[in-house]
Coordinates of C-alpha atoms in Angstrom, one line a residue:
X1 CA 0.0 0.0 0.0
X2 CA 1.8 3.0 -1.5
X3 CA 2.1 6.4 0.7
X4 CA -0.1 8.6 -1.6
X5 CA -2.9 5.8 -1.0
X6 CA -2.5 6.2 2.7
X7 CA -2.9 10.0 2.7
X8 CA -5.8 9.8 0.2
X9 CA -7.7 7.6 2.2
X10 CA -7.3 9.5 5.5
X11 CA -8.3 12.9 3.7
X12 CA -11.7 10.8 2.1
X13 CA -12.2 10.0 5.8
X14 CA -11.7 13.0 7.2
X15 CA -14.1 14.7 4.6
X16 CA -17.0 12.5 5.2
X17 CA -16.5 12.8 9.1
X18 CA -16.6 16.9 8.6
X19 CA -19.6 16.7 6.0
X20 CA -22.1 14.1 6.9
X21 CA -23.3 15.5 10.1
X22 CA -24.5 19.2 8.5
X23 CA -25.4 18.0 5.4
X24 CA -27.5 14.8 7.3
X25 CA -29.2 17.5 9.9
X26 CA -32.5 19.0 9.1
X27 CA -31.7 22.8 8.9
X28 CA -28.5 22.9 8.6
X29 CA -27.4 23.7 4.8
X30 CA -24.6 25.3 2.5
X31 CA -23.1 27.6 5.7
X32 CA -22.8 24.9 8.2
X33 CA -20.6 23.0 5.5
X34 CA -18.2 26.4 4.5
X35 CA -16.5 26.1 8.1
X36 CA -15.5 22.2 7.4
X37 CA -14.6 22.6 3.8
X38 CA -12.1 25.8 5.2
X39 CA -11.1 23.1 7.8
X40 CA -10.0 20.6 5.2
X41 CA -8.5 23.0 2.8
X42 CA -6.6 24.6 6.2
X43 CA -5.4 20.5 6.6
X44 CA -4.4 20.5 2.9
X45 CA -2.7 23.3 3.3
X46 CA -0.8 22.5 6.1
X47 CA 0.0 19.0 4.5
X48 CA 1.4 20.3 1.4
X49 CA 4.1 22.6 3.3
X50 CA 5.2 20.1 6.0
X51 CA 5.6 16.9 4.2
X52 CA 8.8 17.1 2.7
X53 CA 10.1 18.4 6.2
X54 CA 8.8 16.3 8.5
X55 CA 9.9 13.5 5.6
X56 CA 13.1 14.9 5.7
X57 CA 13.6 14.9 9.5
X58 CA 12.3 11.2 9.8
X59 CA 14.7 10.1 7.6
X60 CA 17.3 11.5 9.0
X61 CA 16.4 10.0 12.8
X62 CA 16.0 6.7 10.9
X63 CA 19.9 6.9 10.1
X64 CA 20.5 8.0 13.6
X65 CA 18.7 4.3 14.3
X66 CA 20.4 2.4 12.1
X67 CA 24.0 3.9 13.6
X68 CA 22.6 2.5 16.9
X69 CA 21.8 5.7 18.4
X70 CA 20.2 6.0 21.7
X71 CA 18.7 9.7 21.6
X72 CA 15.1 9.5 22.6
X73 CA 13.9 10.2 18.9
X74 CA 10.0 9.1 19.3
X75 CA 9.8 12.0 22.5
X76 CA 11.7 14.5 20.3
X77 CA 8.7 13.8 17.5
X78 CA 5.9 14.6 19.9
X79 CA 7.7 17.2 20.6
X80 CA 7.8 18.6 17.1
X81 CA 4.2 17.9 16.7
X82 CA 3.1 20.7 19.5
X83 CA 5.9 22.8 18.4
X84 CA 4.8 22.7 14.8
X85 CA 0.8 23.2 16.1
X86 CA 1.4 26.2 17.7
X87 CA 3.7 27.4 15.4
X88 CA 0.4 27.2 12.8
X89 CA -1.9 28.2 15.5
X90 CA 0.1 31.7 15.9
X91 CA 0.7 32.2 12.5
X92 CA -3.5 31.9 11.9
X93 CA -5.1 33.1 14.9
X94 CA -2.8 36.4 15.7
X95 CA -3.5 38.1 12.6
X96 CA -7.0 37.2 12.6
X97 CA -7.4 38.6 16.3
X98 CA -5.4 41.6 15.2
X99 CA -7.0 42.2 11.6
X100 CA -10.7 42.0 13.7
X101 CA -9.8 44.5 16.1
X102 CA -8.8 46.9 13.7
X103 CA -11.1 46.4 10.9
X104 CA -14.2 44.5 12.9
X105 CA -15.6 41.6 11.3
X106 CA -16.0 40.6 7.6
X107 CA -19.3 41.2 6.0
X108 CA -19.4 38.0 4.2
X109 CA -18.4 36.1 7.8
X110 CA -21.2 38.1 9.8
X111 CA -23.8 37.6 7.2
X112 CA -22.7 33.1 7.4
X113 CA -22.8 33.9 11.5
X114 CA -26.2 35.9 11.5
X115 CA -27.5 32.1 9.3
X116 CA -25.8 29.9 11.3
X117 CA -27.5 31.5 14.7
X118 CA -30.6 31.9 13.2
X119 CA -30.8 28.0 12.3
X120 CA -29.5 27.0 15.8
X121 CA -31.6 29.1 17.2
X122 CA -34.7 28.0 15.9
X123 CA -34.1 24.1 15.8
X124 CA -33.5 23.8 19.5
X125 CA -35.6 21.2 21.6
X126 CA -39.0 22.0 23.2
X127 CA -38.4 24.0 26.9
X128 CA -37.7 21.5 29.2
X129 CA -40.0 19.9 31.1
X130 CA -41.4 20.3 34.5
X131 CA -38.7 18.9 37.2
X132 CA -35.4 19.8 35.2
X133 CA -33.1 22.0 36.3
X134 CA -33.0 25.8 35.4
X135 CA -30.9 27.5 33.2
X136 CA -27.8 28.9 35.0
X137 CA -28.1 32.3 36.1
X138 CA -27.2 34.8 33.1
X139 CA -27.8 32.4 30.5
X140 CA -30.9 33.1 28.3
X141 CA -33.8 30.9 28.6
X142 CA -34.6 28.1 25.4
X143 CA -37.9 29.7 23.7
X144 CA -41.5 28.0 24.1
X145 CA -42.5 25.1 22.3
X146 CA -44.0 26.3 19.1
X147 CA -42.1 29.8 19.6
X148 CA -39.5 31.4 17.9
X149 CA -37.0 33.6 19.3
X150 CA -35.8 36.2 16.9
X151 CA -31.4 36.0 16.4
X152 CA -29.2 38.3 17.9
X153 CA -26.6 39.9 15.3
X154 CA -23.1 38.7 16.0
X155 CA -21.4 41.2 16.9
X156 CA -17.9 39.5 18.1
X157 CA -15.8 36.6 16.7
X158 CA -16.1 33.4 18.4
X159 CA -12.6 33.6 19.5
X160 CA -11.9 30.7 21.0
X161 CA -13.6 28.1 19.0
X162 CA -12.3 29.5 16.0
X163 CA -8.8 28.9 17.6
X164 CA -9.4 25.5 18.5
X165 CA -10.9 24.6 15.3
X166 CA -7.3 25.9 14.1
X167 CA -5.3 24.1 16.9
X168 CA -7.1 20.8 16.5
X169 CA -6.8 20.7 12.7
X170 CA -3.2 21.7 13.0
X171 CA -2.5 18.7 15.7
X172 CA -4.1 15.9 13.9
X173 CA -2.8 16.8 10.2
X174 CA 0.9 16.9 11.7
X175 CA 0.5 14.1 13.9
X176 CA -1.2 12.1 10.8
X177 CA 2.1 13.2 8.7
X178 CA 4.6 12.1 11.5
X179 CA 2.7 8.8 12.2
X180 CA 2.2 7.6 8.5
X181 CA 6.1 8.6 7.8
X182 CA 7.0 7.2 10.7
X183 CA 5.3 3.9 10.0
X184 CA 6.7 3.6 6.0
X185 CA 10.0 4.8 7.5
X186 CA 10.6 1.9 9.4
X187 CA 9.1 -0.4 6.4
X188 CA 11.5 0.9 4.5
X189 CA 14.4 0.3 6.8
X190 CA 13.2 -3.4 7.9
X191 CA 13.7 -4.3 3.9
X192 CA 16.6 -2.5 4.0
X193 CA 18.0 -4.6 6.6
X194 CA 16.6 -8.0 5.1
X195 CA 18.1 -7.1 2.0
X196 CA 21.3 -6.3 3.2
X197 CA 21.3 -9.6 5.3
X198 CA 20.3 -11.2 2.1
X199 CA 23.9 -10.1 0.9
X200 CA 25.6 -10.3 3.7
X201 CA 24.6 -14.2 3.5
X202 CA 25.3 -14.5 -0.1
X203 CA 28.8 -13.0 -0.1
X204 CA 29.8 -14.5 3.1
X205 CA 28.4 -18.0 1.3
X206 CA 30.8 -16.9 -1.9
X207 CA 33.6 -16.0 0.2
X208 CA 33.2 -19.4 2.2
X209 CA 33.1 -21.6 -0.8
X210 CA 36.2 -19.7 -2.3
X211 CA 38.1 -20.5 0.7
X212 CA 37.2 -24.2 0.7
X213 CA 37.8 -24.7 -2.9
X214 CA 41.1 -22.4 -2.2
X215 CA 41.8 -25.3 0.8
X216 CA 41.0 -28.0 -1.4
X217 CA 42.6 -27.2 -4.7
X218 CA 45.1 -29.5 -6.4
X219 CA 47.6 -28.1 -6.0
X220 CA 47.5 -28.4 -2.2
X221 CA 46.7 -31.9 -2.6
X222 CA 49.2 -32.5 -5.0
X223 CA 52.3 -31.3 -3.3
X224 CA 51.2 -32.8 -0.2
X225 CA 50.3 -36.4 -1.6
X226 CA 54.1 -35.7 -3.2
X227 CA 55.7 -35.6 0.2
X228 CA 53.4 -38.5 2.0
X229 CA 54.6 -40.8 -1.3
X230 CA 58.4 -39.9 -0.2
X231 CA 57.9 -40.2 3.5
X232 CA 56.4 -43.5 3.8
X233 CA 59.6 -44.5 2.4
X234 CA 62.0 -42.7 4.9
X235 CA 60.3 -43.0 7.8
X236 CA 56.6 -44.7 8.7
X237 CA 56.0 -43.1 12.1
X238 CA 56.7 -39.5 10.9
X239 CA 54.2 -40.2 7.7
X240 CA 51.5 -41.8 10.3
X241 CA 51.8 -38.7 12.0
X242 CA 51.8 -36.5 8.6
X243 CA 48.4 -38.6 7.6
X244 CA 46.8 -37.4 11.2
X245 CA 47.9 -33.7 10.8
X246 CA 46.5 -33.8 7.2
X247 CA 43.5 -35.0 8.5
X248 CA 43.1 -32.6 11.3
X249 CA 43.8 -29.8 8.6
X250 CA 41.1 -31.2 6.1
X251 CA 38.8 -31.4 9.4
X252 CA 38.8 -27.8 10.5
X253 CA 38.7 -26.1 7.1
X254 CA 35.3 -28.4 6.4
X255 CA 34.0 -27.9 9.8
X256 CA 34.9 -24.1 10.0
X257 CA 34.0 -23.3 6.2
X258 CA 30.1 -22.3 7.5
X259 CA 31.1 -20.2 10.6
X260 CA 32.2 -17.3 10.2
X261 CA 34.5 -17.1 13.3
X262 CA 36.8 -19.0 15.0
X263 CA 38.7 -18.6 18.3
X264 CA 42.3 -18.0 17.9
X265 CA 42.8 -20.9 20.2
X266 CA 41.2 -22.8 17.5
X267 CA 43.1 -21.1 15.2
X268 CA 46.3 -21.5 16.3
X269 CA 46.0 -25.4 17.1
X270 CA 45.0 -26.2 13.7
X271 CA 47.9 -23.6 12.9
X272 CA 50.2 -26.4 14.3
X273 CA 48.9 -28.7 12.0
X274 CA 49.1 -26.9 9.1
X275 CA 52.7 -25.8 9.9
X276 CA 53.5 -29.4 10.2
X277 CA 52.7 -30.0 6.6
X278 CA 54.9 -26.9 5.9
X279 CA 57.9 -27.7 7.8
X280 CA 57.9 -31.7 6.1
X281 CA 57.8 -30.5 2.7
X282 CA 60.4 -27.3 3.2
X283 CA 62.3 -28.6 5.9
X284 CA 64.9 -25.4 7.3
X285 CA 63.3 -23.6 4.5
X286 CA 60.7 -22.5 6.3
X287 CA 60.8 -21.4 10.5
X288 CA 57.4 -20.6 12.7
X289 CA 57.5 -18.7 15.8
X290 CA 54.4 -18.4 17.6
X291 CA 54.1 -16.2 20.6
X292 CA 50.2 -15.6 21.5
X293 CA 49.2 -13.6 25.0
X294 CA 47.1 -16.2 26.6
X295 CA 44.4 -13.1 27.1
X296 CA 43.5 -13.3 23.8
X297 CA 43.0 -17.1 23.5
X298 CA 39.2 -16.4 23.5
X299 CA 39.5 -13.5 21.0
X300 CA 37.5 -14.3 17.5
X301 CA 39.2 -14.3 14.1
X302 CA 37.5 -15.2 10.9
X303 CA 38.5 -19.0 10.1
X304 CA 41.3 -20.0 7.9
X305 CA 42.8 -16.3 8.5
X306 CA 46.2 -17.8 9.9
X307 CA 46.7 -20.0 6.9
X308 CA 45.9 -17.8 4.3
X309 CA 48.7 -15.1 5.5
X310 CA 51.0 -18.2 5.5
X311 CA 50.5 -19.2 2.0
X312 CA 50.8 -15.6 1.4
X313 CA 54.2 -15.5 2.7
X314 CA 55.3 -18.3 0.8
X315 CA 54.2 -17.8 -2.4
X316 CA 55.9 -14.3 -2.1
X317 CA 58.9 -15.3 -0.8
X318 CA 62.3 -16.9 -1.4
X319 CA 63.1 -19.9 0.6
X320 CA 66.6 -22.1 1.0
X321 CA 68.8 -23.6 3.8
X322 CA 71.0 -20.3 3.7
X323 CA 68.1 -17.8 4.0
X324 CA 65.3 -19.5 5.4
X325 CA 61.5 -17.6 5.5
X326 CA 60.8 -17.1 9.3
X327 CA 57.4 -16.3 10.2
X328 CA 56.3 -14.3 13.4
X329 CA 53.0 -15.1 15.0
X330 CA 51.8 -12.5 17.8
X331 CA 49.4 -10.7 19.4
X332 CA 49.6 -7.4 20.5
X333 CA 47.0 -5.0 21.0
X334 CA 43.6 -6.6 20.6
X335 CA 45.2 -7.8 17.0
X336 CA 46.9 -10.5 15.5
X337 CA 50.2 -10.1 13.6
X338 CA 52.1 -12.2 11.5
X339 CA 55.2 -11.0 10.3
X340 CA 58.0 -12.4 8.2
X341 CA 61.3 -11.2 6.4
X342 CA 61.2 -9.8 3.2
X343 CA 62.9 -12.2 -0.2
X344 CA 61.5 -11.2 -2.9
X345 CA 61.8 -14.1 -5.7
X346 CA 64.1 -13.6 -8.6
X347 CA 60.8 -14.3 -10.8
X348 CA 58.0 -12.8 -10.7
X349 CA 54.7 -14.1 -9.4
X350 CA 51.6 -14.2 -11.2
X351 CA 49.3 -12.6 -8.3
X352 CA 46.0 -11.5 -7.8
X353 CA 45.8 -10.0 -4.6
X354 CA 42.2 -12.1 -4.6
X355 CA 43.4 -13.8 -0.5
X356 CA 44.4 -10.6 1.4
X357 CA 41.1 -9.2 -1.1
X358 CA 38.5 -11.3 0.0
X359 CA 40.3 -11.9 3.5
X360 CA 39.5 -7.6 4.0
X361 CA 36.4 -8.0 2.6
X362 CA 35.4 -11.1 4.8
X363 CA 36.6 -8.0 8.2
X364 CA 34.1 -6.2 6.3
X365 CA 31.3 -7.9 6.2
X366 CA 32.1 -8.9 9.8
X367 CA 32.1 -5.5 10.6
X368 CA 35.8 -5.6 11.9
X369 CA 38.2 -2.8 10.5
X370 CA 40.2 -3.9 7.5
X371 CA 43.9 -5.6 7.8
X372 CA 46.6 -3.3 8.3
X373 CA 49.9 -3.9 6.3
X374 CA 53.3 -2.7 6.8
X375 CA 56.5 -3.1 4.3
X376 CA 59.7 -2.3 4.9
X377 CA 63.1 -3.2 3.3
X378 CA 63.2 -5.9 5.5
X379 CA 60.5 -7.0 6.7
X380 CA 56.3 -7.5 5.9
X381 CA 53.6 -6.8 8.4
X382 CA 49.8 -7.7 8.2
X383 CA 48.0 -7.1 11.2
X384 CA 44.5 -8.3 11.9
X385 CA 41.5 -7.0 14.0
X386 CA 40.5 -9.8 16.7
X387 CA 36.5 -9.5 18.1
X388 CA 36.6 -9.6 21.8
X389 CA 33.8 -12.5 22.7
X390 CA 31.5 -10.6 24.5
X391 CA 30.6 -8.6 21.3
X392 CA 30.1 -11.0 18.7
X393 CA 26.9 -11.1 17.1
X394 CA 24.7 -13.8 17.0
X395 CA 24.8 -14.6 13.4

C-alpha cells in the first residue's frame, strides 16, 4: 500500500466525518458545510508545506537508528508535533485577532454567522419539562415550544472556538504526517536490513566456498600427496603422523567453512597442524614462531585467516637452507600479527591479490576494521583486528 494511498484515504475520511453530520441534519445547509470545507483546505494546506520536512527529519532519525543511536527520537517527535501546532496556530489566529480588532468583522463572515445563529436558534428542543433544572443564572432561557425567538446579530468573533478549530486541525494533520512517515520509514528500513542480510549471507556463502575450494585445490593436494609418497619410504612413524595432521587440517577447514569465526585458540592449534605439513615439505626452509598472550585465546578471528597469511608468505617469498623464511606469530594489542622477512623471488609471481582481497572484505562484512599492512626493506607486516567475545553477534 503505497504512501499517496494512505494519505488519500485518511483525507476521504476525514471529509466525510466533517460533512455528513451538517449535510444529514434537518436545517442545517450550504453555511454549516463552509467552516468544514475551510477546515480541510486549512489541513491540505498545512500538508502540502510540511511533508517534505517532516519527511526529511524522519529520515534523517532513521539513520541515527540504524547507527545505533540511543537519543530518545519518538519524545523529540511529539515534541515537534506541538511545536509545529502552535507554530500554525500563531501564524492563523494572531493576525485574525489583530485584523478584527482593527477592521471589525467581515461582512461575508457576519452575514454566514447571523444564518448559522438563526438556524441554531430556531431548531433547538422544546423548553424543558417540569422537574429539570433551570438554566444557570445569566444564561438566556430556550424559547417555548411552538415559539420562535428572533437572532441576535453577532457582533464578536467566536474567539476561541475558531482557535481551537485551528489548533485541532493543525495537531491531527501533523501528527497524521509524523505517524504515516513514521510507519513507511521503518518499512522501509526493515527491507533495507533483510536485504542487506540477504547479501551479507550471499557473499559470506561466496567467500566461504572460495576459501574451501582455495583449501582443497590441487595443487594443495598434489604437493602434499608428493611428500606423503616420499615419507612413507623414509620413515613410517613420521608419515603416520603426517596422515593425522592432514586430517586434522582437512577437518577444520570443512568444519569451520560455515562459521564465520573461530577462536584464535582454534586457530592456532590447527595452525600447528598446518605448519607441520609446511615444515615436512620445506624442511629449514621455512621457520614458525608463535608467541600468542594467553588473554587473547578467546579473541575471534575469521576462520582460515592464519593460513591464508602463510600461503601468502610463501608464495611471495624466497626460501633455502642459507636464508630460510621465518614467520612471526603474535598478538599485540587486541590484533593479531604475523610477520616475516622480506625475499622477494628472482621471478616474478603471477598474483592477484584475490586472498588478502576477499580476506578484508570477509573483516568487512564482519564488521571488523580492515587488515593493516606494513612493508619495509626488511620485513612485511599484516596485522588483523581480533572481536573480543563478548561482542560478537549472534549470526
Amino acid at each position: 500500500m503505497s504512501r499517496s494511498f494512505v494519505y488519500l484515504s485518511i483525507f476521504s475520511l476525514a471529509a466525510l466525518g466533517l460533512l455528513i453530520p451538517p449535510l444529514s441534519s434537518p436545517g442545517q445547509g450550504l453555511a454549516f458545510v463552509v467552516e468544514e470545507l475551510v477546515s480541510l483546505a486549512l489541513a491540505l494546506i498545512i500538508f502540502g508545506l510540511s511533508l517534505k520536512f517532516i519527511r526529511r527529519r524522519i529520515t534523517q532519525r532513521v539513520a541515527l537508528r540504524e547507527k545505533g543511536s540511543n537519543e530518545k527520537i519518538y519524545l523529540k517527535e511529539v515534541k515537534e508535533v506541538l511545536l509545529g501546532t502552535a507554530l500554525i496556530w500563531l501564524i492563523i489566529c494572531v493576525p485574525a485577532t489583530l485584523y478584527y480588532q482593527a477592521n471589525g468583522i467581515p461582512q461575508f463572515y457576519k452575514n454566514l454567522l447571523e444564518y448559522k445563529e438563526t438556524v441554531r436558534r430556531t431548531n433547538r428542543p422544546p423548553f424543558p419539562p417540569p422537574g429539570t433544572r433551570p438554566p444557570p443564572p445569566g444564561r438566556r432561557p430556550l424559547p417555548r415550544p411552538g415559539r420562535e425567538v428572533p437572532p441576535v446579530p453577532p457582533d464578536y468573533i467566536p474567539f476561541w472556538p475558531f482557535a481551537l478549530r485551528v489548533f485541532g486541525v493543525s495537531f491531527i494533520t501533523i501528527a497524521s504526517i509524523y505517524t504515516v512517515e513514521e510507519v513507511y520509514a521503518n518499512r522501509q528500513q526493515l527491507s533495507q536490513q533483510k536485504l542487506a542480510q540477504q547479501e551479507w549471507l550471499k557473499e559470506q556463502a561466496v567467500l566461504q566456498a572460495n576459501v574451501l575450494k582455495k583449501q582443497l585445490n590441487p595443487h594443495f593436494m598434489f604437493n602434499t600427496l608428493n611428500v606423503l609418497s616420499e615419507l612413507i619410504y623414509e620413515d613410517i612413524d613420521k608419515s603416520h603422523k603426517f596422515i593425522n595432521e592432514l586430517s586434522k587440517v582437512y577437518r577444520y577447514a570443512i568444519e569451520h567453512i560455515e562459521k564465520p569465526w573461530s577462536t584464535l585458540e582454534e586457530e592456532i592449534n590447527f595452525f600447528h597442524s598446518y605448519a607441520y605439513l609446511l615444515k615436512i615439505r620445506f624442511d629449514e626452509k621455512l621457520q614458525f614462531d608463535i608467541k600468542i598472550d594467553d588473554a587473547y585465546l578467546d579473541y575471534r578471528i575469521p576462520a582460515m585467516t592464519l593460513e591464508l597469511l602463510a600461503e601468502n608468505a610463501i608464495k611471495h617469498n624466497a626460501l633455502s637452507n642459507e636464508s630460510p623464511l621465518s614467520v612471526h606469530i603474535l598478538s599485540k594489542g587486541g590484533r593479531l600479527i604475523v610477520k616475516n622477512n622480506l625475499q622477494t623471488r628472482d621471478e616474478e609471481i603471477d598474483s592477484t591479490g584475490i586472498g588478502l582481497q576477499n580476506l578484508n572484505r570477509r573483516l568487512e562484512l564482519l564488521g571488523q576494521p580492515r587488515a593493516e599492512q606494513t612493508v619495509s626493506e626488511h620485513f612485511f607486516e599484516i596485522s588483523v583486528p581480533l572481536k573480543n567475545a563478548l561482542n560478537i553477534d549472534r549470526l
